[in-house]
mmCIF file of C-alpha atoms in Angstrom:
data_model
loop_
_atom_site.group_PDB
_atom_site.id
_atom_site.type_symbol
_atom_site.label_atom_id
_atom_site.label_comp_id
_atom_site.label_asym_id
_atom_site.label_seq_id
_atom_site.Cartn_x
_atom_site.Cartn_y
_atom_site.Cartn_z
ATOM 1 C CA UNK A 1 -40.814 78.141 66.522
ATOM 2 C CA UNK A 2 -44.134 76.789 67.893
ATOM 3 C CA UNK A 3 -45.769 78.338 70.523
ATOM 4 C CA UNK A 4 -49.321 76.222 72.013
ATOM 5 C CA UNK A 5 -51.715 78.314 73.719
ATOM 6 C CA UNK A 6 -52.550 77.135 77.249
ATOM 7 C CA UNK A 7 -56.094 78.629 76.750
ATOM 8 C CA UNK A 8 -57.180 77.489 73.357
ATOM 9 C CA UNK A 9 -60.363 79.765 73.420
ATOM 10 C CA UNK A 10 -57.629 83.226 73.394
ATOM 11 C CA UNK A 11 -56.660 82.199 70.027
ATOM 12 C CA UNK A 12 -59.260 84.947 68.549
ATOM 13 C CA UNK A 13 -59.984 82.531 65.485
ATOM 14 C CA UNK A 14 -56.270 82.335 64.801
ATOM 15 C CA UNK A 15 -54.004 79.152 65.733
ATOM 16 C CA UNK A 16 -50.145 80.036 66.961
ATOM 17 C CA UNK A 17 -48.996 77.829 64.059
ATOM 18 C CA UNK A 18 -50.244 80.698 61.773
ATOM 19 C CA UNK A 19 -48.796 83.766 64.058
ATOM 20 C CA UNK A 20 -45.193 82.391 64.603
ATOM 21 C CA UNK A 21 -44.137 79.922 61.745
ATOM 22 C CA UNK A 22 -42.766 81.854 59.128
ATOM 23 C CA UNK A 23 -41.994 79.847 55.744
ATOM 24 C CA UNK A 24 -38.737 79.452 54.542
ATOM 25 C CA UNK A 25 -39.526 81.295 51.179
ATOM 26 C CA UNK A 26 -40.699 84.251 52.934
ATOM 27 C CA UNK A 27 -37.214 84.457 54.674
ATOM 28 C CA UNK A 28 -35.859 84.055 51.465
ATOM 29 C CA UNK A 29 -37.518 86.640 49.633
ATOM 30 C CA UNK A 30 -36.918 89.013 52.558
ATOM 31 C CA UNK A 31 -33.304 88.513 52.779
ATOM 32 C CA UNK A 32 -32.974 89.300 48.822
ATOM 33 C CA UNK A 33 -34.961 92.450 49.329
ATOM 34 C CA UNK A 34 -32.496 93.692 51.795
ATOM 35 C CA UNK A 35 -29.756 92.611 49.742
ATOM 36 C CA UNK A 36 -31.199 94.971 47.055
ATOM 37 C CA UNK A 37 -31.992 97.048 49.539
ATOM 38 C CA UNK A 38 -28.470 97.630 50.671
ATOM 39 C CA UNK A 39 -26.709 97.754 47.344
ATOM 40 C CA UNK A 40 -28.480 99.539 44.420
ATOM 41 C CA UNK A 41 -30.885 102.169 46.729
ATOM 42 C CA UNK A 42 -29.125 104.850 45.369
ATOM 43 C CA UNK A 43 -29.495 103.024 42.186
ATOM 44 C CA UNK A 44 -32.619 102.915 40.297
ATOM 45 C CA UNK A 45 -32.263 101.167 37.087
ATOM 46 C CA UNK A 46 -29.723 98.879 39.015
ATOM 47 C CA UNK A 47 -32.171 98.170 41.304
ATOM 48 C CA UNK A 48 -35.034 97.306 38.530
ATOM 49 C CA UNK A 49 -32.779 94.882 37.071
ATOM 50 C CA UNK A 50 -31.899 93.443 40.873
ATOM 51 C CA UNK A 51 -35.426 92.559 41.057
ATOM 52 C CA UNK A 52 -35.948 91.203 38.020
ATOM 53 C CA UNK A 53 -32.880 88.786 38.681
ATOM 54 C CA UNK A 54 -34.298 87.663 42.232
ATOM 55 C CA UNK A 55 -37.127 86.513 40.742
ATOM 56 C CA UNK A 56 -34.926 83.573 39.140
ATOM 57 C CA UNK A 57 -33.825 82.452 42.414
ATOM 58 C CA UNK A 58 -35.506 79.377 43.276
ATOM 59 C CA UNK A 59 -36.859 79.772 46.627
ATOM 60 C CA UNK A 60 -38.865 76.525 47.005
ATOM 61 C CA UNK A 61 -37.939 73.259 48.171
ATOM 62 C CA UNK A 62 -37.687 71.713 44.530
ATOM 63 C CA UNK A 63 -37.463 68.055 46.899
ATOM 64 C CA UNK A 64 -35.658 65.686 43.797
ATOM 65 C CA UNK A 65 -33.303 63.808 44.955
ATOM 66 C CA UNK A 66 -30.680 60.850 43.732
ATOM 67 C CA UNK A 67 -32.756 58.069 43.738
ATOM 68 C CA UNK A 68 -35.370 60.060 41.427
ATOM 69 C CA UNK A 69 -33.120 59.716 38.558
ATOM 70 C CA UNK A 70 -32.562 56.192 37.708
ATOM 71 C CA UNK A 71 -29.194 55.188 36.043
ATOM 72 C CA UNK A 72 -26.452 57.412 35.292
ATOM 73 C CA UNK A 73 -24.229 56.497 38.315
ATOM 74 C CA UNK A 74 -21.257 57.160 37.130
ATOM 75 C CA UNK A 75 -22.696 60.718 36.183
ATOM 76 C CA UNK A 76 -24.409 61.235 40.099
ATOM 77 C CA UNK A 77 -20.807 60.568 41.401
ATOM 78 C CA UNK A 78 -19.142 63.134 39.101
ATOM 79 C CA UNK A 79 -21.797 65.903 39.554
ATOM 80 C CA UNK A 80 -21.168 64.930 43.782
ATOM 81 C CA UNK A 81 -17.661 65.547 43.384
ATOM 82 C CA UNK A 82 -17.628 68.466 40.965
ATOM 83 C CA UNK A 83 -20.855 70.704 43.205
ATOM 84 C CA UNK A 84 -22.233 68.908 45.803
ATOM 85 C CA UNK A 85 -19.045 68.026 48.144
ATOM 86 C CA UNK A 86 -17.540 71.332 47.621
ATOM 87 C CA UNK A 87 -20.021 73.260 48.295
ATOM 88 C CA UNK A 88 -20.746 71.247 51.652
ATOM 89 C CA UNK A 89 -17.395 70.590 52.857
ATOM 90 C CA UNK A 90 -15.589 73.668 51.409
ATOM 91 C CA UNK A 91 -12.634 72.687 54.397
ATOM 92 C CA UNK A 92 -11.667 69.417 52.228
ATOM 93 C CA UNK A 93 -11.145 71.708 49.318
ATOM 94 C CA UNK A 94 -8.763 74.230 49.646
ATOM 95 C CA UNK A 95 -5.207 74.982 48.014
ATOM 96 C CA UNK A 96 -4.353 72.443 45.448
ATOM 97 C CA UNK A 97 -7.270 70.854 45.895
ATOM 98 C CA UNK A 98 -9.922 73.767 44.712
ATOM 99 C CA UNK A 99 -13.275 72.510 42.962
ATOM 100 C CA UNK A 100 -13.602 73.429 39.786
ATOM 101 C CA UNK A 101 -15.680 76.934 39.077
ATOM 102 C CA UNK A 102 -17.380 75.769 35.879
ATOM 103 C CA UNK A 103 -19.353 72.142 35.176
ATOM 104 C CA UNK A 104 -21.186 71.467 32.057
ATOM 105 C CA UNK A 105 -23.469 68.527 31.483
ATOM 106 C CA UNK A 106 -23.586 67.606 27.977
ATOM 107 C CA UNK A 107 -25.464 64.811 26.416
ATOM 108 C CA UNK A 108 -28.757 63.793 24.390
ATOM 109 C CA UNK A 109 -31.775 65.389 24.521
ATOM 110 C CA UNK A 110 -33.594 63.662 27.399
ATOM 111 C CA UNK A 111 -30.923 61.828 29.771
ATOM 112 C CA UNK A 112 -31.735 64.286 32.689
ATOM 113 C CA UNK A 113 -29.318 67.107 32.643
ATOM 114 C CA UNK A 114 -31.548 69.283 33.889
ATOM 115 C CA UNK A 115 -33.070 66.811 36.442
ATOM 116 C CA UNK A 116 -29.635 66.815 37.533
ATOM 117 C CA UNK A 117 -29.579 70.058 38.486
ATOM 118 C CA UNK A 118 -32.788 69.751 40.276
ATOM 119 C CA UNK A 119 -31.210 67.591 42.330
ATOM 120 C CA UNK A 120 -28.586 69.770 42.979
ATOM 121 C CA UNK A 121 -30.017 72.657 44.342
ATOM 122 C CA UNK A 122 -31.828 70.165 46.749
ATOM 123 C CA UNK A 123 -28.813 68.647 48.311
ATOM 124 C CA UNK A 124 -26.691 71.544 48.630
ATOM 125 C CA UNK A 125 -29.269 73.754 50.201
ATOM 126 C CA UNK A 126 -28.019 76.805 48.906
ATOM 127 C CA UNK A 127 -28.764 79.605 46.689
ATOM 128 C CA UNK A 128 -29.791 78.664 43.133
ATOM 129 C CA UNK A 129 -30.480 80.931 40.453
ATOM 130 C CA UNK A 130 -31.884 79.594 37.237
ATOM 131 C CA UNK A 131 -30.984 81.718 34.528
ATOM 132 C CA UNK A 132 -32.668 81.913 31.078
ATOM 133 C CA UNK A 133 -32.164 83.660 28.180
ATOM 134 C CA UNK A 134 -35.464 86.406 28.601
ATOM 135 C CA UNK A 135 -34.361 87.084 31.951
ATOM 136 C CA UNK A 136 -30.617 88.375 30.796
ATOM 137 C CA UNK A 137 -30.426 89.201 27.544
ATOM 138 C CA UNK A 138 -31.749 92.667 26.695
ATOM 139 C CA UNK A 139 -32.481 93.946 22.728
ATOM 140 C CA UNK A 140 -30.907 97.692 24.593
ATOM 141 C CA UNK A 141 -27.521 98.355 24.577
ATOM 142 C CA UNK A 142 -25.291 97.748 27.803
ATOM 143 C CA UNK A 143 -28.107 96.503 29.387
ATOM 144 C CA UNK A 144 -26.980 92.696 29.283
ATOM 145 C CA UNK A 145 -23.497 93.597 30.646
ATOM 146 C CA UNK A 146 -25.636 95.758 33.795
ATOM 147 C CA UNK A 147 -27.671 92.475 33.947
ATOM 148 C CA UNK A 148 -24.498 89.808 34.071
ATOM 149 C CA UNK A 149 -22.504 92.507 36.716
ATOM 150 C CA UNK A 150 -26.022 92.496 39.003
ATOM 151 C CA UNK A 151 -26.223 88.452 38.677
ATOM 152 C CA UNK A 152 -22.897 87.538 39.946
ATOM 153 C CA UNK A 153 -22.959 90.716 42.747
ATOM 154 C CA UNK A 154 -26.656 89.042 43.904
ATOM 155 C CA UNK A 155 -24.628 85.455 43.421
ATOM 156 C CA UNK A 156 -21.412 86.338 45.678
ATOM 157 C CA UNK A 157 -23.228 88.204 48.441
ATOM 158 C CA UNK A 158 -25.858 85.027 48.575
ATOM 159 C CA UNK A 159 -22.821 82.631 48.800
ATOM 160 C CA UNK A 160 -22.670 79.674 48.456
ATOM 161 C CA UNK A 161 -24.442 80.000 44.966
ATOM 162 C CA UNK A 162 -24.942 77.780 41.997
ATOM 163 C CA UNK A 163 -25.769 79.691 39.292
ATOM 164 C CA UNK A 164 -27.767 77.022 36.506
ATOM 165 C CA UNK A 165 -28.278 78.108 32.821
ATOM 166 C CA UNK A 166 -29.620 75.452 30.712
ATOM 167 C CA UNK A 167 -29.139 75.170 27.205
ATOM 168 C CA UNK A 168 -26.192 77.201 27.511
ATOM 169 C CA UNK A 169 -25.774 77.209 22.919
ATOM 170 C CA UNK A 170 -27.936 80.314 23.040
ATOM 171 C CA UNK A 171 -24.763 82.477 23.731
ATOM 172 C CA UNK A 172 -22.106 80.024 23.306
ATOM 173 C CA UNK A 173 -22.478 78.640 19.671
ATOM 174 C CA UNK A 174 -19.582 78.528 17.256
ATOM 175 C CA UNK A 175 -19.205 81.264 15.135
ATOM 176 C CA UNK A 176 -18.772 79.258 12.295
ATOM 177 C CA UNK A 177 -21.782 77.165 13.085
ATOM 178 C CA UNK A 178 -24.275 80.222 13.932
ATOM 179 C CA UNK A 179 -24.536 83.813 13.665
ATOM 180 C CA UNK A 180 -25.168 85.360 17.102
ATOM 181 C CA UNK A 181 -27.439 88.262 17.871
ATOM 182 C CA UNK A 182 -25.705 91.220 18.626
ATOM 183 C CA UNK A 183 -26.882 91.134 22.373
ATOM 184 C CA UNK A 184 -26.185 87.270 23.014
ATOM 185 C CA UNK A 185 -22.024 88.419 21.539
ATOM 186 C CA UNK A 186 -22.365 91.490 24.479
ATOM 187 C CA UNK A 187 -24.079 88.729 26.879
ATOM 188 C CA UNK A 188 -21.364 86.371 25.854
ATOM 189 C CA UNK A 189 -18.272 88.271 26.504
ATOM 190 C CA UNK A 190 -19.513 89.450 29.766
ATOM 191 C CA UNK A 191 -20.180 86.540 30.930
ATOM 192 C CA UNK A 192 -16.835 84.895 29.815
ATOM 193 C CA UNK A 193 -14.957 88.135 32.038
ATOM 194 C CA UNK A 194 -16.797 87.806 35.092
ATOM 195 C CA UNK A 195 -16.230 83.832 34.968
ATOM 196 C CA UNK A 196 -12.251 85.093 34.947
ATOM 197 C CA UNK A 197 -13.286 86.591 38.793
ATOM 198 C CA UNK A 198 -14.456 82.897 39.999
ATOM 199 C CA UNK A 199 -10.586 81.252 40.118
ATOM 200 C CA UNK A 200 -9.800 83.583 43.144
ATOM 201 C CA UNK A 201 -10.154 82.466 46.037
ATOM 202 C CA UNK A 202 -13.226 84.781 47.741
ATOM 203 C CA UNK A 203 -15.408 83.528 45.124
ATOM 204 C CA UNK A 204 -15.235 80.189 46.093
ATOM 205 C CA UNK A 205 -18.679 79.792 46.829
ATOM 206 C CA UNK A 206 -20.294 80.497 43.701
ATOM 207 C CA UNK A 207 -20.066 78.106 40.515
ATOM 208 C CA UNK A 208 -20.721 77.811 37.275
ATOM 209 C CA UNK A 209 -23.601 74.852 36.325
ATOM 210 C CA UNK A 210 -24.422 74.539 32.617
ATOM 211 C CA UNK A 211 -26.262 72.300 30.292
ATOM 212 C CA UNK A 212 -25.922 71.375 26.690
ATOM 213 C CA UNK A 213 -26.903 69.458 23.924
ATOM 214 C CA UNK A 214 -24.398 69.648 21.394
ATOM 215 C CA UNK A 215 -20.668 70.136 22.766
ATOM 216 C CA UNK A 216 -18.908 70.441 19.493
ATOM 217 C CA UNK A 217 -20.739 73.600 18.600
ATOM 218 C CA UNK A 218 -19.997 75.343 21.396
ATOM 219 C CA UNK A 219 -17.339 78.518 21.858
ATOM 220 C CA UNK A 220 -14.097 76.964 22.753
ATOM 221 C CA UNK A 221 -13.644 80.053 24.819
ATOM 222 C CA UNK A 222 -16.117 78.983 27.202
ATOM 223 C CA UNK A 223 -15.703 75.722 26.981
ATOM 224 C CA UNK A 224 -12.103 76.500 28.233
ATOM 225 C CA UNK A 225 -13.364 78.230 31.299
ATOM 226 C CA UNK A 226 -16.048 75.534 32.190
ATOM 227 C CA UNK A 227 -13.428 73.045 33.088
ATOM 228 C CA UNK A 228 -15.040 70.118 34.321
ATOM 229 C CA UNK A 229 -17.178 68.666 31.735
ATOM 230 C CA UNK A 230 -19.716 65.834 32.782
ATOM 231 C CA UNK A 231 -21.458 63.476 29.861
ATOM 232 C CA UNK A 232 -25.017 62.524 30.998
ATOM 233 C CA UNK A 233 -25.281 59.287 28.137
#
């Protein structure tokens, strides 16, 4: 909302532009403090890691969009089908038609899998979180499961959601390729449970988007549960 002053010299050094727009991200940020607000005040330590979580959700305007990555058509029109339409005409996909939950992008280093999902979380105008690995995994014990369990509660109650991790091998190598840290293997199996909980139907709104650079090395556990599986050449 803009409101003009009829009598410019009442402004008191301050234009109405300044007093009544309020920027998107601060709407943003204040809706995920209420959020936090409403679910982990009795919480503390829930709370902490609420906060730390939020501060992966991208709350600016990234502004890439399809014509920014040149090539890969084929790819754009999978990723469309597999995110984009869903997400914006949920209606269209319902019953035997349900999107799939889980998309990875696998490929080179370099092709624009992650420019991809840039372009993503512009077109679908929704909530993105961009996960890494220092922002989940913890060196304490249990606190990686707490962390996963806060992620996807923040993810369904911000619906629709994408939720993006990029070079998704950090938890999901082969065994026989890699030993794993002991808190990737807790990160890992959480993560594989609580993607179980995105086939029903209330979760709907909240997928899966991953990104890797070497398929064959990767758990065939989660491979199995990321269904739809995009190559970016």
């Amino acid at each position: 909302m803009t409101v003009t002053s009829i009598f410019p010299n009442e402004s008191d050094g301050c234009s109405s532009e300044e007093l009544f727009n309020v920027p998107m991200e601060q709407s943003m940020q204040s809706k995920i403090l209420k959020c936090i607000e409403k679910f982990y005040s009795d919480n503390p330590e829930l709370r902490k890691i609420a906060e730390d979580i939020s501060c992966e959700i991208i709350v600016n305007k990234l502004n890439v969009h399809w014509d920014d990555v040149i090539g890969l058509e084929e790819c754009k029109t999978a990723v469309k089908e597999a995110v984009v339409y869903p997400l914006k005409y949920p209606i269209f996909f319902d019953g035997p038609f349900s999107p799939w939950k889980g998309i990875l992008l696998y490929g080179p280093p370099g092709t624009g899998k992650t420019k991809l999902a840039k372009v993503v979380a512009t077109e679908c105008h929704c909530t993105f979180f961009n996960i890494t690995a220092s922002s989940l995994v913890s060196k304490w014990r249990g606190d990686s499961e707490k962390y996963i369990r806060v992620l996807f509660e923040l993810a369904y109650s911000h619906s629709p959601t994408i939720i993006f991790i990029d070079e998704i091998d950090w938890i999901a190598t082969n065994k026989g390729d890699c030993i794993l840290s002991e808190p990737a293997k807790r990160f890992g199996s959480e993560l594989l449970s609580r993607l179980d909980g995105l086939v029903s139907n209330e979760n709907s709104n909240v997928v899966l988007l991953a990104t890797t650079n070497s398929l064959w090395g990767m758990d065939a556990a989660l491979l199995r549960r990321l269904e739809k599986q995009i190559y970016v050449s």
